[in-house]
PDB file of C-alpha atoms and ligand atoms in Angstrom:
ATOM      1  CA  MET S 163     105.787  75.154 129.108  1.00 97.00           C
ATOM      2  CA  LYS S 164     105.223  76.541 125.972  1.00 98.00           C
ATOM      3  CA  GLN S 165     106.422  79.754 124.080  1.00 97.00           C
ATOM      4  CA  LYS S 166     105.368  81.872 121.491  1.00 96.00           C
ATOM      5  CA  GLU S 167     107.042  84.994 119.790  1.00 97.00           C
ATOM      6  CA  VAL S 168     105.151  87.607 118.560  1.00 96.00           C
ATOM      7  CA  ARG S 169     107.103  90.164 116.655  1.00 96.00           C
ATOM      8  CA  PHE S 170     105.469  92.413 113.085  1.00 95.00           C
ATOM      9  CA  VAL S 171     107.323  93.843 110.114  1.00 98.00           C
ATOM     10  CA  PHE S 172     106.329  97.197 108.971  1.00 98.00           C
ATOM     11  CA  ASP S 173     107.624  99.511 106.485  1.00 98.00           C
ATOM     12  CA  MET S 174     109.565 102.201 106.600  1.00 98.00           C
ATOM     13  CA  TYR S 175     109.803 104.157 104.058  1.00 98.00           C
ATOM     14  CA  ASP S 176     112.734 107.707 104.155  1.00 98.00           C
ATOM     15  CA  SER S 177     109.584 110.687 103.427  1.00 98.00           C
ATOM     16  CA  ILE S 178     106.660 111.068 101.279  1.00 98.00           C
ATOM     17  CA  ASN S 179     107.553 111.127  98.259  1.00 98.00           C
ATOM     18  CA  ALA S 180     108.704 107.236  99.175  1.00 98.00           C
ATOM     19  CA  LEU S 181     105.340 106.911  98.884  1.00 98.00           C
ATOM     20  CA  ASP S 182     103.167 105.925  95.938  1.00 98.00           C
ATOM     21  CA  LYS S 183      99.942 108.349  95.029  1.00 98.00           C
ATOM     22  CA  ALA S 184      97.038 107.203  96.670  1.00 98.00           C
ATOM     23  CA  ASP S 185      99.417 107.269 100.129  1.00 98.00           C
ATOM     24  CA  ALA S 186     100.965 109.837  98.933  1.00 98.00           C
ATOM     25  CA  ASN S 187      97.080 111.834  98.369  1.00 98.00           C
ATOM     26  CA  LEU S 188      96.340 109.845 101.998  1.00 98.00           C
ATOM     27  CA  LEU S 189      99.280 111.440 104.013  1.00 99.00           C
ATOM     28  CA  LYS S 190      99.110 115.006 102.490  1.00 98.00           C
ATOM     29  CA  GLN S 191      95.188 114.889 104.116  1.00 99.00           C
ATOM     30  CA  ALA S 192      96.143 113.387 107.615  1.00 99.00           C
ATOM     31  CA  ARG S 193      99.320 117.285 107.133  1.00 99.00           C
ATOM     32  CA  LEU S 194      96.413 119.380 106.197  1.00 98.00           C
ATOM     33  CA  ASN S 195      93.662 117.915 109.039  1.00 98.00           C
ATOM     34  CA  THR S 196      96.475 118.727 111.802  1.00 98.00           C
ATOM     35  CA  ALA S 197      95.109 122.309 110.751  1.00 98.00           C
ATOM     36  CA  SER S 198      91.296 121.607 112.520  1.00 98.00           C
ATOM     37  CA  ALA S 199      92.751 120.210 115.741  1.00 98.00           C
ATOM     38  CA  TYR S 200      91.016 121.933 118.897  1.00 98.00           C
ATOM     39  CA  ALA S 201      94.345 121.542 121.305  1.00 98.00           C
ATOM     40  CA  PRO S 202      94.719 124.623 122.669  1.00 98.00           C
ATOM     41  CA  TYR S 203      95.982 123.067 125.806  1.00 98.00           C
ATOM     42  CA  SER S 204      98.304 120.376 124.584  1.00 98.00           C
ATOM     43  CA  GLN S 205      99.733 122.687 121.459  1.00 98.00           C
ATOM     44  CA  PHE S 206     100.283 119.199 119.985  1.00 98.00           C
ATOM     45  CA  GLN S 207      98.038 118.763 115.915  1.00 98.00           C
ATOM     46  CA  VAL S 208      97.719 114.971 115.136  1.00 98.00           C
ATOM     47  CA  GLY S 209      95.472 115.807 111.982  1.00 98.00           C
ATOM     48  CA  ALA S 210      94.394 111.775 110.295  1.00 98.00           C
ATOM     49  CA  ALA S 211      92.355 111.834 108.019  1.00 98.00           C
ATOM     50  CA  ALA S 212      91.246 107.054 106.060  1.00 98.00           C
ATOM     51  CA  LEU S 213      90.611 105.842 102.914  1.00 98.00           C
ATOM     52  CA  LEU S 214      86.897 103.804 103.065  1.00 98.00           C
ATOM     53  CA  ALA S 215      86.866 100.763 100.008  1.00 98.00           C
ATOM     54  CA  ASN S 216      84.240 103.197  98.468  1.00 98.00           C
ATOM     55  CA  GLY S 217      86.782 105.494  97.804  1.00 98.00           C
ATOM     56  CA  GLU S 218      84.895 108.977  99.749  1.00 98.00           C
ATOM     57  CA  VAL S 219      88.037 110.493 102.095  1.00 98.00           C
ATOM     58  CA  VAL S 220      87.220 110.821 105.570  1.00 98.00           C
ATOM     59  CA  ASN S 221      88.628 113.697 108.069  1.00 98.00           C
ATOM     60  CA  GLY S 222      89.737 114.087 111.127  1.00 98.00           C
ATOM     61  CA  SER S 223      92.297 115.719 114.356  1.00 98.00           C
ATOM     62  CA  ASN S 224      92.186 115.722 118.153  1.00 98.00           C
ATOM     63  CA  GLN S 225      89.446 117.774 120.040  1.00 98.00           C
ATOM     64  CA  GLU S 226      90.466 118.856 123.049  1.00 98.00           C
ATOM     65  CA  ASN S 227      88.550 119.819 126.688  1.00 98.00           C
ATOM     66  CA  ALA S 228      90.081 122.187 129.265  1.00 98.00           C
ATOM     67  CA  SER S 229      88.113 118.649 131.937  1.00 98.00           C
ATOM     68  CA  THR S 230      91.563 116.761 130.524  1.00 97.00           C
ATOM     69  CA  PRO S 231      90.337 112.997 130.253  1.00 97.00           C
ATOM     70  CA  VAL S 232      87.130 113.889 127.765  1.00 98.00           C
ATOM     71  CA  GLY S 233      89.401 115.013 124.927  1.00 98.00           C
ATOM     72  CA  LEU S 234      89.673 113.060 121.681  1.00 98.00           C
ATOM     73  CA  CYS S 235      92.767 111.683 119.945  1.00 98.00           C
ATOM     74  CA  ALA S 236      92.789 112.908 116.568  1.00 98.00           C
ATOM     75  CA  GLU S 237      92.468 108.603 115.543  1.00 98.00           C
ATOM     76  CA  ARG S 238      88.470 107.981 117.433  1.00 98.00           C
ATOM     77  CA  VAL S 239      86.890 111.797 115.909  1.00 98.00           C
ATOM     78  CA  LEU S 240      88.139 110.015 112.586  1.00 98.00           C
ATOM     79  CA  LEU S 241      86.652 106.140 113.792  1.00 98.00           C
ATOM     80  CA  SER S 242      83.378 108.570 114.560  1.00 98.00           C
ATOM     81  CA  ALA S 243      82.991 110.197 111.731  1.00 98.00           C
ATOM     82  CA  ILE S 244      83.335 107.130 109.793  1.00 98.00           C
ATOM     83  CA  SER S 245      80.918 105.045 111.546  1.00 97.00           C
ATOM     84  CA  SER S 246      78.275 107.594 111.408  1.00 98.00           C
ATOM     85  CA  LEU S 247      79.062 108.720 107.600  1.00 98.00           C
ATOM     86  CA  PHE S 248      79.010 105.152 106.502  1.00 98.00           C
ATOM     87  CA  PRO S 249      78.216 102.732 108.820  1.00 94.00           C
ATOM     88  CA  ASP S 250      79.413 100.026 106.788  1.00 94.00           C
ATOM     89  CA  THR S 251      82.037 100.899 104.931  1.00 97.00           C
ATOM     90  CA  ALA S 252      85.505  99.302 105.467  1.00 98.00           C
ATOM     91  CA  ILE S 253      88.810 101.323 105.766  1.00 98.00           C
ATOM     92  CA  GLN S 254      91.594 100.462 104.101  1.00 98.00           C
ATOM     93  CA  THR S 255      94.418 103.083 105.356  1.00 98.00           C
ATOM     94  CA  MET S 256      94.185 106.020 108.233  1.00 98.00           C
ATOM     95  CA  ALA S 257      97.378 108.357 107.478  1.00 99.00           C
ATOM     96  CA  ILE S 258      97.779 109.984 110.548  1.00 98.00           C
ATOM     97  CA  SER S 259     100.174 112.918 111.692  1.00 98.00           C
ATOM     98  CA  PHE S 260     101.612 115.787 113.798  1.00 98.00           C
ATOM     99  CA  ASN S 261     102.261 119.524 113.726  1.00 98.00           C
ATOM    100  CA  ASN S 262     103.296 120.319 117.424  1.00 98.00           C
ATOM    101  CA  LEU S 263     103.626 123.441 118.014  1.00 98.00           C
ATOM    102  CA  LYS S 264     105.881 123.449 121.404  1.00 98.00           C
ATOM    103  CA  GLY S 265     109.243 121.284 119.061  1.00 97.00           C
ATOM    104  CA  ALA S 266     109.841 119.167 116.154  1.00 98.00           C
ATOM    105  CA  SER S 267     107.425 116.993 113.705  1.00 98.00           C
ATOM    106  CA  ASP S 268     110.012 115.385 112.045  1.00 98.00           C
ATOM    107  CA  HIS S 269     109.254 111.562 113.483  1.00 98.00           C
ATOM    108  CA  PRO S 270     106.518 109.578 113.201  1.00 98.00           C
ATOM    109  CA  ILE S 271     103.771 108.629 115.440  1.00 98.00           C
ATOM    110  CA  SER S 272     101.839 105.679 116.648  1.00 97.00           C
ATOM    111  CA  PRO S 273      98.228 105.749 118.228  1.00 98.00           C
ATOM    112  CA  CYS S 274      97.737 105.743 121.741  1.00 98.00           C
ATOM    113  CA  GLY S 275      96.214 102.275 123.607  1.00 98.00           C
ATOM    114  CA  ILE S 276      92.591 103.783 123.444  1.00 98.00           C
ATOM    115  CA  CYS S 277      93.137 104.951 120.061  1.00 98.00           C
ATOM    116  CA  ARG S 278      94.614 101.052 119.574  1.00 98.00           C
ATOM    117  CA  GLN S 279      91.907  99.581 121.130  1.00 98.00           C
ATOM    118  CA  THR S 280      88.660 101.414 119.501  1.00 98.00           C
ATOM    119  CA  ILE S 281      91.002 100.577 115.695  1.00 98.00           C
ATOM    120  CA  LEU S 282      91.021  97.212 116.820  1.00 98.00           C
ATOM    121  CA  GLU S 283      86.556  97.318 117.862  1.00 98.00           C
ATOM    122  CA  TYR S 284      86.273  99.280 114.212  1.00 97.00           C
ATOM    123  CA  GLN S 285      88.100  96.522 112.345  1.00 97.00           C
ATOM    124  CA  ILE S 286      86.664  93.580 113.658  1.00 97.00           C
ATOM    125  CA  ARG S 287      82.944  95.084 113.288  1.00 96.00           C
ATOM    126  CA  LEU S 288      83.773  95.830 108.756  1.00 96.00           C
ATOM    127  CA  LYS S 289      86.356  92.998 109.356  1.00 97.00           C
ATOM    128  CA  HIS S 290      88.427  94.029 107.355  1.00 98.00           C
ATOM    129  CA  PRO S 291      92.668  95.216 108.523  1.00 98.00           C
ATOM    130  CA  ILE S 292      93.164  98.669 108.193  1.00 98.00           C
ATOM    131  CA  ARG S 293      96.365 100.351 106.963  1.00 98.00           C
ATOM    132  CA  LEU S 294      98.806 103.125 109.241  1.00 98.00           C
ATOM    133  CA  ILE S 295      99.912 105.363 107.885  1.00 99.00           C
ATOM    134  CA  LEU S 296     101.997 107.190 110.423  1.00 99.00           C
ATOM    135  CA  SER S 297     104.615 109.708 109.998  1.00 98.00           C
ATOM    136  CA  GLY S 298     105.367 114.103 111.689  1.00 98.00           C
ATOM    137  CA  MET S 299     104.939 116.772 109.193  1.00 98.00           C
ATOM    138  CA  GLU S 300     108.744 115.787 107.601  1.00 98.00           C
ATOM    139  CA  GLY S 301     110.549 112.682 107.341  1.00 98.00           C
ATOM    140  CA  ALA S 302     110.479 109.158 107.599  1.00 98.00           C
ATOM    141  CA  VAL S 303     107.218 107.634 106.739  1.00 98.00           C
ATOM    142  CA  TYR S 304     106.326 103.925 108.372  1.00 98.00           C
ATOM    143  CA  VAL S 305     103.340 102.132 106.853  1.00 98.00           C
ATOM    144  CA  VAL S 306     101.628  98.877 109.237  1.00 98.00           C
ATOM    145  CA  PRO S 307      99.799  96.483 107.346  1.00 98.00           C
ATOM    146  CA  ASP S 308      97.228  95.778 110.219  1.00 98.00           C
ATOM    147  CA  ALA S 309      96.099  98.161 112.511  1.00 98.00           C
ATOM    148  CA  ALA S 310      95.472  94.934 114.885  1.00 97.00           C
ATOM    149  CA  LEU S 311      99.525  94.243 114.462  1.00 98.00           C
ATOM    150  CA  LEU S 312      99.797  96.996 116.656  1.00 98.00           C
ATOM    151  CA  LEU S 313      97.515  95.323 120.133  1.00 98.00           C
ATOM    152  CA  PRO S 314      99.150  91.728 120.910  1.00 97.00           C
ATOM    153  CA  MET S 315      96.393  89.931 123.220  1.00 96.00           C
ATOM    154  CA  SER S 316      93.702  91.885 122.778  1.00 97.00           C
ATOM    155  CA  PHE S 317      90.348  92.025 124.590  1.00 97.00           C
ATOM    156  CA  THR S 318      87.648  91.700 121.754  1.00 97.00           C
ATOM    157  CA  GLY S 319      83.749  91.312 121.942  1.00 96.00           C
ATOM    158  CA  ASN S 320      84.586  87.515 121.436  1.00 94.00           C
ATOM    159  CA  ASP S 321      85.711  87.207 124.366  1.00 97.00           C
ATOM    160  CA  MET S 322      82.997  87.758 126.106  1.00 96.00           C
ATOM    161  CA  LYS S 323      80.588  85.569 124.180  1.00 95.00           C
TER     162      LYS S 323
HETATM  163  N1  THU V 524      96.896 112.599 120.896  1.00 95.08           N
HETATM  164  C1  THU V 524      96.544 112.435 119.184  1.00 95.08           C
HETATM  165  O1  THU V 524      95.376 112.788 119.109  1.00 95.08           O
HETATM  166  N2  THU V 524      96.385 110.800 118.957  1.00 95.08           N
HETATM  167  C2  THU V 524      97.557 110.490 119.415  1.00 95.08           C
HETATM  168  O2  THU V 524      97.748 109.400 118.556  1.00 95.08           O
HETATM  169  C3  THU V 524      98.373 110.068 119.947  1.00 95.08           C
HETATM  170  C4  THU V 524      98.184 111.463 121.156  1.00 95.08           C
HETATM  171  C5  THU V 524      96.291 113.570 120.895  1.00 95.08           C
HETATM  172  C6  THU V 524      95.570 113.799 122.714  1.00 95.08           C
HETATM  173  C7  THU V 524      95.996 115.176 122.715  1.00 95.08           C
HETATM  174  O3  THU V 524      94.919 115.740 122.039  1.00 95.08           O
HETATM  175  C8  THU V 524      97.657 115.289 121.716  1.00 95.08           C
HETATM  176  O4  THU V 524      97.737 114.811 120.496  1.00 95.08           O
HETATM  177  C9  THU V 524      98.574 115.464 123.149  1.00 95.08           C
HETATM  178  O5  THU V 524      98.400 114.393 123.640  1.00 95.08           O
END
């Protein structure tokens, strides 16, 4: 019998002020993008912004539906937009923020399970790790160097070859 331990390291900052300019700008954009969320049911507005290898910044936000499972998280809205606008362009960094209209927005959130799987698909397709910048409208910022770290023992297309 053998055992394997999975661990990962990420950076924690006290606030956006500790980030370099490029990361701070992307996080600011994600915070702004919470305003375009359509979240009448949860009142939980999520904004996302991605910096691509070609220098473009693409925006996304969560889009809900009266039929709850139909709703889409900001991350998947963003990834679909990127894939439509710039299909073969690597995604360097994604910033994700949220504005909770019913409570505090002062801590980082990280992508849900479905979004982790979706992000991984794009990393594999584009052969490039995606950095994540995670923060609310204020407070601490987490920077994860590779989104794949959030989904150990993942299922991918390679398993079906
Ligand atoms: N949501 C996101 O857009 N991204 C996340 O990382 C977590 C959750 C959305 C889905 C739903 O519209 C609302 O937040 C509450 O779950």
